[in-house]
Coordinates of N, CA and C in Angstrom, one line a residue:
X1315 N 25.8 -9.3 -3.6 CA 26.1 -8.2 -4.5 C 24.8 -7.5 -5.0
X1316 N 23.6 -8.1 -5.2 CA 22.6 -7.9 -5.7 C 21.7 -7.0 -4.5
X1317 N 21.9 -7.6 -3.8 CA 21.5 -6.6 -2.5 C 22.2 -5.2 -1.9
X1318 N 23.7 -5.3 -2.3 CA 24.4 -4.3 -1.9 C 23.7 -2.9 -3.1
X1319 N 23.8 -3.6 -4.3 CA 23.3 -2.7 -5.6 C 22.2 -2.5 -4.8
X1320 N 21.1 -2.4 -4.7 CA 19.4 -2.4 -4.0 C 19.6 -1.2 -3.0
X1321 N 20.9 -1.6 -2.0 CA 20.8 -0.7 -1.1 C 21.2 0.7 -1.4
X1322 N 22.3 0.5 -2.4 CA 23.1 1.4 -2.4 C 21.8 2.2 -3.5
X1323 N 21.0 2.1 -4.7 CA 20.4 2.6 -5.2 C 19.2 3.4 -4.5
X1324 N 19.0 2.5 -3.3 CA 17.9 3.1 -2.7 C 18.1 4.3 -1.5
X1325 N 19.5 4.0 -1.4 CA 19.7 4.9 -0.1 C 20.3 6.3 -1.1
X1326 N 20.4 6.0 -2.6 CA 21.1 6.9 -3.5 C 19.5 8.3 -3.9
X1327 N 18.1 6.9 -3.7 CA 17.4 7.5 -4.3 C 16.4 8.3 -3.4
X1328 N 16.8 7.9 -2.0 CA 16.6 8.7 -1.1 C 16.7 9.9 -0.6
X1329 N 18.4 10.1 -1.0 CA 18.6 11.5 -1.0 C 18.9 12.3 -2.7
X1330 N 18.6 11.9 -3.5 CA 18.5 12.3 -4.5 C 17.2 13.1 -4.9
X1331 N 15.9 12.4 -4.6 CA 14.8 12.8 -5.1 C 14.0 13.0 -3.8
X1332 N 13.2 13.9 -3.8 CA 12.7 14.9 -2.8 C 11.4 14.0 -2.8
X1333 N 10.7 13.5 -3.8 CA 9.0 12.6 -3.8 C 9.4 11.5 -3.1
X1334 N 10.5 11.0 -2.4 CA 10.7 10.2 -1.7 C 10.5 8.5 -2.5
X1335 N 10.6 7.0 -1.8 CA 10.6 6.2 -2.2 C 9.1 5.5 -2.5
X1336 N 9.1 5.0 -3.5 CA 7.9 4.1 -3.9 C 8.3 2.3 -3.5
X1337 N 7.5 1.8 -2.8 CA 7.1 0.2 -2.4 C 6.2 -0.1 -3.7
X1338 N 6.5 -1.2 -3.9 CA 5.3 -2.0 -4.8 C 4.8 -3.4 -3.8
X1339 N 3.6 -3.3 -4.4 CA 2.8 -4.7 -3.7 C 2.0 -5.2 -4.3
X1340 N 2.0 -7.0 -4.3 CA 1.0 -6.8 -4.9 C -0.1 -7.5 -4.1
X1341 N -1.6 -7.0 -4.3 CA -2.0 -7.4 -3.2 C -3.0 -8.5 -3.8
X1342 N -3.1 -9.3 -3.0 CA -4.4 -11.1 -3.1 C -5.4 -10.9 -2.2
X1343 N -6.6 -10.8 -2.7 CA -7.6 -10.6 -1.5 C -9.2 -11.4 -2.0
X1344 N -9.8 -11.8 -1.5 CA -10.8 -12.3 -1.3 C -12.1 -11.7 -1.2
X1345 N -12.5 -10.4 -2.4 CA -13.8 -9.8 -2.1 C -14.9 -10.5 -1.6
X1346 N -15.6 -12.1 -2.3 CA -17.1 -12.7 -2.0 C -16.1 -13.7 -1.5
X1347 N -16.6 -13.8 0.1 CA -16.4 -15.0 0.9 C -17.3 -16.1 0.0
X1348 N -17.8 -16.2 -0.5 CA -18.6 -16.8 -0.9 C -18.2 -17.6 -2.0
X1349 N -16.8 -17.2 -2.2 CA -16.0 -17.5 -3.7 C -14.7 -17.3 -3.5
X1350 N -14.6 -18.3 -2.4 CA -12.9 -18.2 -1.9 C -12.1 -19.0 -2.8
X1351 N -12.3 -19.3 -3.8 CA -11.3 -20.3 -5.1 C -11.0 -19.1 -5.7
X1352 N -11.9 -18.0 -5.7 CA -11.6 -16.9 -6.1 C -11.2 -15.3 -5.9
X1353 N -9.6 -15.3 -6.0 CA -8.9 -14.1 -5.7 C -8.8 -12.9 -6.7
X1354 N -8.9 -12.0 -6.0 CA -8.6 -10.8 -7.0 C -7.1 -10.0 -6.7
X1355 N -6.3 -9.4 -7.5 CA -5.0 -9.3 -7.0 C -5.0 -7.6 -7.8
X1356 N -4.2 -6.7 -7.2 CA -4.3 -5.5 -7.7 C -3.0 -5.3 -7.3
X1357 N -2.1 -4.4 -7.9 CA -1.2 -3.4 -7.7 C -1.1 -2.7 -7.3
X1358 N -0.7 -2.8 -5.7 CA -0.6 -1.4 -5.2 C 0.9 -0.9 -4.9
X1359 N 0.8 0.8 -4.4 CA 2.1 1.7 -4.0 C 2.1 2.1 -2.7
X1360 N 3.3 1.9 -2.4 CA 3.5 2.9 -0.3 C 4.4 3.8 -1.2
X1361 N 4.4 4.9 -1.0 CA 4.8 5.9 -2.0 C 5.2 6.9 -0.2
X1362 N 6.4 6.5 0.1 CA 7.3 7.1 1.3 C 8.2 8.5 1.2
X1363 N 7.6 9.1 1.7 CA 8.2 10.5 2.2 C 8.9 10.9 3.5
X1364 N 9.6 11.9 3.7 CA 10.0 12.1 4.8 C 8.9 12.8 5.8
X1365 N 8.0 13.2 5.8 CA 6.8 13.2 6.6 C 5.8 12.3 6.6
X1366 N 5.6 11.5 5.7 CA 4.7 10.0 6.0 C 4.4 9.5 4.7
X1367 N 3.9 8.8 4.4 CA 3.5 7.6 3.7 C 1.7 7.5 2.6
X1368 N 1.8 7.1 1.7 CA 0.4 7.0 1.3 C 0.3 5.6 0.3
X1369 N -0.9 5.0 0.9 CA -0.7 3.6 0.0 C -2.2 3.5 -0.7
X1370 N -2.1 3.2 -2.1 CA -2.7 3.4 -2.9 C -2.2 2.4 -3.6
X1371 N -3.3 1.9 -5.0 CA -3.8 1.4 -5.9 C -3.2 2.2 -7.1
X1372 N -2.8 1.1 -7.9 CA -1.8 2.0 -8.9 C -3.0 1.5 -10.0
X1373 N -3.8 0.9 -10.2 CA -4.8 1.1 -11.1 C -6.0 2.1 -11.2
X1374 N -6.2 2.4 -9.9 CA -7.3 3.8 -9.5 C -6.4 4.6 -9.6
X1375 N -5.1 5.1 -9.8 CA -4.4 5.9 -10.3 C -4.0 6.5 -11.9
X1376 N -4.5 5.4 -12.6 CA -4.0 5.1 -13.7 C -5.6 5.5 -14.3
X1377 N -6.6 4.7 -13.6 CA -7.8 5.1 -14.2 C -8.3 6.8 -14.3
X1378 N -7.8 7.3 -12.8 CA -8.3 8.5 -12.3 C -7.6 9.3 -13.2
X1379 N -6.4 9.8 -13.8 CA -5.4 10.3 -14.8 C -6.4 10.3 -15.9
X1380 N -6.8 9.2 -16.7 CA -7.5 8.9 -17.9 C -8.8 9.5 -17.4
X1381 N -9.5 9.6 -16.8 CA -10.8 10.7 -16.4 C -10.1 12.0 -16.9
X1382 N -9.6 12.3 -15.7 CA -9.1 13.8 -15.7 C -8.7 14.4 -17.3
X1383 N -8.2 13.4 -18.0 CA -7.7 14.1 -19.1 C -8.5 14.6 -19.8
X1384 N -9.7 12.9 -20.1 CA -10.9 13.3 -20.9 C -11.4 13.9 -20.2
X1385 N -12.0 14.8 -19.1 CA -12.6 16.0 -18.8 C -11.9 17.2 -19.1
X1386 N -10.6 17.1 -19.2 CA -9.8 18.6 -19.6 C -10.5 18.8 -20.8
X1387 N -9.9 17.6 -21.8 CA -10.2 17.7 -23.5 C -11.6 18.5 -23.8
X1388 N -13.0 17.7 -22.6 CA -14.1 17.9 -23.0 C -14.4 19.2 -23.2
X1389 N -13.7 19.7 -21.6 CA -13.9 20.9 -21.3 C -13.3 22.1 -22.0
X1390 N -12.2 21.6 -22.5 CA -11.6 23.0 -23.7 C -12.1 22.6 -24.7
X1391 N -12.7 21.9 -25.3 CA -13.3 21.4 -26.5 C -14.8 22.4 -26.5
X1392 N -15.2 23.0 -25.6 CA -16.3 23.2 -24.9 C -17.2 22.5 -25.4
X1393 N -17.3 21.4 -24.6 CA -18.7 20.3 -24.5 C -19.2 20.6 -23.1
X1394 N -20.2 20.5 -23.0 CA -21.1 20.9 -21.5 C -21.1 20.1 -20.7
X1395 N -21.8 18.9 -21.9 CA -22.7 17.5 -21.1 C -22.1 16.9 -21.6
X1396 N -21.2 15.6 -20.7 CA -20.4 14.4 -21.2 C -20.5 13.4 -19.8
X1397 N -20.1 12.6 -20.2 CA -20.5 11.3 -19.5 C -19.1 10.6 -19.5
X1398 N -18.4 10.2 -18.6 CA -16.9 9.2 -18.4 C -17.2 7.9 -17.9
X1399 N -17.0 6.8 -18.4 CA -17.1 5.5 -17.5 C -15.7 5.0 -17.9
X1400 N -15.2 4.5 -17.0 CA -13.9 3.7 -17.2 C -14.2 2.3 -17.0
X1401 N -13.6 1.5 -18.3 CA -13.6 0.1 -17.9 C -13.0 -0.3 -16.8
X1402 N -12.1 0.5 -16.3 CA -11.2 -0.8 -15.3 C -10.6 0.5 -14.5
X1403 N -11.4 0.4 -13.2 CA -10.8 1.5 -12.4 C -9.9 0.5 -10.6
X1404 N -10.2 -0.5 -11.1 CA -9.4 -1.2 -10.2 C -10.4 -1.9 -9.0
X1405 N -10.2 -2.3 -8.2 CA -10.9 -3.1 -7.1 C -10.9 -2.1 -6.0
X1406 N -9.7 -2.2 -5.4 CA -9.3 -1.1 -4.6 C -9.7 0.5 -4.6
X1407 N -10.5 1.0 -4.2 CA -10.9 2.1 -4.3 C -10.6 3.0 -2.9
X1408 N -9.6 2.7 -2.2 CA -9.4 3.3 -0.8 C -7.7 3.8 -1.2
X1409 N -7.5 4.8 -0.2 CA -6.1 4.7 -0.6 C -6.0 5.3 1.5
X1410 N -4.7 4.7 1.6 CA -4.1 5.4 3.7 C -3.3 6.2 3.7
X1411 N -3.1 7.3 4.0 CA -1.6 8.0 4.4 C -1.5 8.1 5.8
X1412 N -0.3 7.9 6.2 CA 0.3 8.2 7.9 C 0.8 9.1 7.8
X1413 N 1.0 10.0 8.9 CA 1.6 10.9 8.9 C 2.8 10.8 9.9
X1414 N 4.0 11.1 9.9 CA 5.0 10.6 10.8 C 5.4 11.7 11.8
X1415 N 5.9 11.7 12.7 CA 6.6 10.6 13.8 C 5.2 9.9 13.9
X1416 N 4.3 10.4 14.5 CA 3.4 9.5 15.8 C 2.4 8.5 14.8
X1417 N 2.6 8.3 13.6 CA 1.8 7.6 12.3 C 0.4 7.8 12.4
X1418 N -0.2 9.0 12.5 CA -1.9 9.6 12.4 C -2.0 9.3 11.3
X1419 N -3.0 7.8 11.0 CA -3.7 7.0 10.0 C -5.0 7.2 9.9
X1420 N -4.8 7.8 8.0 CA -6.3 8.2 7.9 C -6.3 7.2 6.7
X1421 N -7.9 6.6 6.5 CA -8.5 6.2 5.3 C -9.1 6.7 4.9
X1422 N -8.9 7.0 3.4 CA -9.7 7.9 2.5 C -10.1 6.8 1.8
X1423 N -11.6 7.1 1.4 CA -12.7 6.4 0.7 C -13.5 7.4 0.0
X1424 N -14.8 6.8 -1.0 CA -15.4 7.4 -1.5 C -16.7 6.6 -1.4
X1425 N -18.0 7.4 -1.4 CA -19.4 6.0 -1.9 C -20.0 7.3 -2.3
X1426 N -20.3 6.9 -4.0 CA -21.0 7.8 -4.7 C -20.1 8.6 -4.8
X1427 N -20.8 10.3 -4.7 CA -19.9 11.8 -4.8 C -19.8 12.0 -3.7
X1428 N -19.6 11.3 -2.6 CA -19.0 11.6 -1.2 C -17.6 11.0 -0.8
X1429 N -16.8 12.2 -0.5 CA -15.8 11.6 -0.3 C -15.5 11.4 1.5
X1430 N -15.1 10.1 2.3 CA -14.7 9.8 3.5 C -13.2 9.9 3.6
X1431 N -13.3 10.5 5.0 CA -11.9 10.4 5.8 C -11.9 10.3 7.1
X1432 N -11.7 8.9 7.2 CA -11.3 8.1 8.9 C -10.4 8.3 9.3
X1433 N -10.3 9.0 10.5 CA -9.0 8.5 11.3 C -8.7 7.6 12.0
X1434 N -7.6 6.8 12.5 CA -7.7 5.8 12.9 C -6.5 5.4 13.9
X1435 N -6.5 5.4 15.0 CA -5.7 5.6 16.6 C -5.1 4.1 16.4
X1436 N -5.6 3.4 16.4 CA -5.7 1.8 16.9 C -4.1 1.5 17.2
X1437 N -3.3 1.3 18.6 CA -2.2 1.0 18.9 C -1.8 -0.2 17.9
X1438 N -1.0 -0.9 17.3 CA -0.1 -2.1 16.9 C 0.9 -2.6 17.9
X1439 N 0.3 -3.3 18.4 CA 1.2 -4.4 19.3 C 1.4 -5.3 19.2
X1440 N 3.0 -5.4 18.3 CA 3.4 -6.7 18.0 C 3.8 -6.6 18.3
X1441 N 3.7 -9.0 18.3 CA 5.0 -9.5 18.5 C 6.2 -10.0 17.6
X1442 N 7.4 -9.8 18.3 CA 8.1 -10.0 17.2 C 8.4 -11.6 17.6
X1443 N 8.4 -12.1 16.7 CA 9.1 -14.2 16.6 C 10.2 -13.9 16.1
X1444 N 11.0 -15.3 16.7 CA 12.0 -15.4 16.4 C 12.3 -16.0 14.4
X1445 N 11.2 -16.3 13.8 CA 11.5 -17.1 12.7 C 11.9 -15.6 11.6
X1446 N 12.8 -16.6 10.9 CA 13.5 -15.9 10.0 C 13.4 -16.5 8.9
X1447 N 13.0 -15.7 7.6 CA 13.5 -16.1 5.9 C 13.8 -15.5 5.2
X1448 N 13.9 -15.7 3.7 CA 14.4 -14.8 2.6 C 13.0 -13.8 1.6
X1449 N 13.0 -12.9 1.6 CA 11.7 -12.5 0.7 C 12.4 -12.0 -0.5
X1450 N 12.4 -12.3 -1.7 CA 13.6 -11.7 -2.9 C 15.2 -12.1 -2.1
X1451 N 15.9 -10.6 -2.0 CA 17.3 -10.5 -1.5 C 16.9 -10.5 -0.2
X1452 N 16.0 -10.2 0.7 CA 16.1 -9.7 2.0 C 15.9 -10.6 2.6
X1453 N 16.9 -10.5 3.8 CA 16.2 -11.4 5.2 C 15.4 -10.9 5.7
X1454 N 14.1 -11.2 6.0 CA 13.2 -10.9 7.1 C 13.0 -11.7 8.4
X1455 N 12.2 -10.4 9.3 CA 11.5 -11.7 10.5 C 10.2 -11.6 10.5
X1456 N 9.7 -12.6 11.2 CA 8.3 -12.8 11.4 C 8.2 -12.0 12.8
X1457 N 6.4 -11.4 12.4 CA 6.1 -10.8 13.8 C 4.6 -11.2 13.4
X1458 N 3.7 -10.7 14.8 CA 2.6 -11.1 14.5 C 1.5 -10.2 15.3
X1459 N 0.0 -9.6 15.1 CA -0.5 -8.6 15.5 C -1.9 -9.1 15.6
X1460 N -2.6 -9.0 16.3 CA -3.9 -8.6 16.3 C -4.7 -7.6 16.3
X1461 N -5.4 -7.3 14.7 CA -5.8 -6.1 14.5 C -7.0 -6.0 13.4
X1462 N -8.1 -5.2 13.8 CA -9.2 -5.8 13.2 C -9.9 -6.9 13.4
X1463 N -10.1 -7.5 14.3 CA -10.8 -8.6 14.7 C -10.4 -9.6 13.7
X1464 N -8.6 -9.9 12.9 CA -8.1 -10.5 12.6 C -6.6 -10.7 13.3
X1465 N -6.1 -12.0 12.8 CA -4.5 -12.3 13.3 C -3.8 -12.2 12.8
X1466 N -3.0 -11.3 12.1 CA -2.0 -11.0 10.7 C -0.5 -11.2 11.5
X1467 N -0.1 -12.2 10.4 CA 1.8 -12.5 9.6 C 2.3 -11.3 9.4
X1468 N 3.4 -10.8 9.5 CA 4.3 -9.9 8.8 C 5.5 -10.6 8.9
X1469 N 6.0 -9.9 7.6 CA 7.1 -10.2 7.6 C 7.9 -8.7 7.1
X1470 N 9.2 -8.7 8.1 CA 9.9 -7.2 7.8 C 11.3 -7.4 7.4
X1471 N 11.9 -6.4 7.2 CA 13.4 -6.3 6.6 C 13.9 -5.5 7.6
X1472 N 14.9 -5.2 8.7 CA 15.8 -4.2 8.6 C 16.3 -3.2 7.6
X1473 N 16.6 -3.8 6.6 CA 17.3 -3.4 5.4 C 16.9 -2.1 4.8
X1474 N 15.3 -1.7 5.3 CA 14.7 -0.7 5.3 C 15.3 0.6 6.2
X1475 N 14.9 1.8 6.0 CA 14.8 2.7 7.2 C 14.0 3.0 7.3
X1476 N 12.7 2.2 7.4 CA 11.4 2.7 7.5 C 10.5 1.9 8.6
X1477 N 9.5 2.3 9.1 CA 9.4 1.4 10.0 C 7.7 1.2 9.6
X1478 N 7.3 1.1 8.3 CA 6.4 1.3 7.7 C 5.5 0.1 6.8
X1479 N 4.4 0.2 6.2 CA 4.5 -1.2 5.3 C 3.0 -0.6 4.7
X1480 N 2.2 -2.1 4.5 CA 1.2 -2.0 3.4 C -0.2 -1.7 4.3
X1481 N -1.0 -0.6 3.5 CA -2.4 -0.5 4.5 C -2.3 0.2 5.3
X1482 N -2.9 0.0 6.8 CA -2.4 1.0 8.3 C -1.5 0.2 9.2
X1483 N -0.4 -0.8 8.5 CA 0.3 -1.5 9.0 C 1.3 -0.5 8.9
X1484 N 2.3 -0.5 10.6 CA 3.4 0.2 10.5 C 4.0 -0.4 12.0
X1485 N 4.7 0.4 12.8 CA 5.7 0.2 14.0 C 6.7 -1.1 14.0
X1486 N 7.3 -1.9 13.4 CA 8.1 -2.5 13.5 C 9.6 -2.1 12.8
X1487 N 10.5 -2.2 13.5 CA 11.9 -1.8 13.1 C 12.4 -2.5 12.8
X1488 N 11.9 -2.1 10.2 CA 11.8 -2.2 9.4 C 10.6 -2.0 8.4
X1489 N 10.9 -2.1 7.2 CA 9.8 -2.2 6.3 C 9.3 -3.2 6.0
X1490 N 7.9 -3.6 6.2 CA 6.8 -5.0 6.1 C 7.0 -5.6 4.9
X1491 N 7.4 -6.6 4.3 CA 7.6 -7.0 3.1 C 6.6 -7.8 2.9
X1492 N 5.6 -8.5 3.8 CA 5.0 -9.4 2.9 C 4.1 -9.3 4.5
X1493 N 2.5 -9.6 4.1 CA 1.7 -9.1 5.4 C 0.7 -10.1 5.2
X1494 N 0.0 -11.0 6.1 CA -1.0 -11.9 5.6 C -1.9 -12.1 6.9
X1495 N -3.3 -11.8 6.5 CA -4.0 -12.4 7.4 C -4.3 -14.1 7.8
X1496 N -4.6 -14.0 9.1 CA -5.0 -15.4 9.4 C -6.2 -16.8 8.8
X1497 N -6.7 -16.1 8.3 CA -8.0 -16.3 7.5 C -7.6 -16.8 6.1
X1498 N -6.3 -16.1 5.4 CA -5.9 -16.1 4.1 C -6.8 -15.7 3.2
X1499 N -7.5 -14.2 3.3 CA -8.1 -13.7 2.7 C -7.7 -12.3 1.9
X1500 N -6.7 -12.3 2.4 CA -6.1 -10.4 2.1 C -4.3 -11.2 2.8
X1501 N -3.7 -10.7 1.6 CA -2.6 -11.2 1.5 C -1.7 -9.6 0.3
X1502 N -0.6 -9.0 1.3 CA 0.5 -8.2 0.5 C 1.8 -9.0 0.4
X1503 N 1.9 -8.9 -1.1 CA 3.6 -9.2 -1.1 C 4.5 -8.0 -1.8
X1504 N 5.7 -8.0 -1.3 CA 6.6 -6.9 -1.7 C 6.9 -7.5 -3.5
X1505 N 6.6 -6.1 -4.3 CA 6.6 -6.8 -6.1 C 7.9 -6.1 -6.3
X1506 N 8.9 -5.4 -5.3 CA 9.7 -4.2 -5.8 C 9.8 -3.3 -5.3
X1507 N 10.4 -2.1 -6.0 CA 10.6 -0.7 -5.7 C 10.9 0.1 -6.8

């Protein structure tokens, strides 16, 4: 029942709203190898549209907003010289968008006042396994990829119409619910929608 509600909301909010669907995730990752007892975990969004996808950090979003304002204020206030530091601008400072059908995956990054944009080809060729479980309401299956000079878990839903997921993870028919590298260093789980 719980899942029919889910679907029916989501396929309601599909065609209802033009900004398309928001994924939540949240993600576990392991910045200093050197301090693997110690994880850092962030909030991120796949924020899905009918032409592609963009996954981002909902804390660098939250931080970036609170800049911008205080620079509006400064600036109609007319102050010249001001200075912004944010305590907490998040871990995550990259955000991906694909672009659909053919998924042209770019990373956007920053170092310093430079801003980067990678593109990034690299085929996904999974496999799909036969193992199956529950992630929340959904059944998923396991598939499995080598990419990045790592070996990543996914786990997907049908239940989706998307064939999309967290990062520059995509091509399986369904949406990635939960994605983990081999290493257990970088780890998404589905938080919602």
């Amino acid at each position: 029942m719980r899942k029919t509600i889910f679907m029916i909301t989501l396929l309601l909010s599909l065609h209802s709203f033009a900004q398309g669907t928001r994924i939540m995730y949240e993600y576990r990752f392991i910045s200093d190898l050197n301090k693997k007892d110690s994880a850092d975990t962030e909030l991120m969004y796949l924020d899905i549209k009918k032409d592609g996808s963009r996954f981002y950090s909902r804390q660098k979003v939250v931080s970036d907003s609170i800049r911008d304002a205080y620079i509006q204020k400064q600036l109609a206030a007319g102050v010249g010289n001001f200075s912004f530091k944010s305590s907490n601008d998040g871990k995550v400072v990259y955000s991906v968008s694909k672009i659909y059908p053919d998924f042209k995956t770019n990373l956007h990054t920053s170092l310093g006042q430079n801003r980067y944009d990678i593109t990034d080809s690299k085929p996904m060729n999974w496999k799909i396994e036969p193992d199956k479980k529950k992630i929340d309401q959904f059944e998923v299956q396991k598939a499995t990829l080598d990419f990045g000079g790592r070996m990543w878990i996914a786990w997907f839903s049908q239940d989706f119409p998307f064939q999309d997921g967290p990062y520059k993870f995509h091509g399986l028919p369904g949406l990635i619910l939960e994605m983990e590298d081999s290493t257990g260093t970088h780890l998404f789980k589905f938080a919602g929608s």
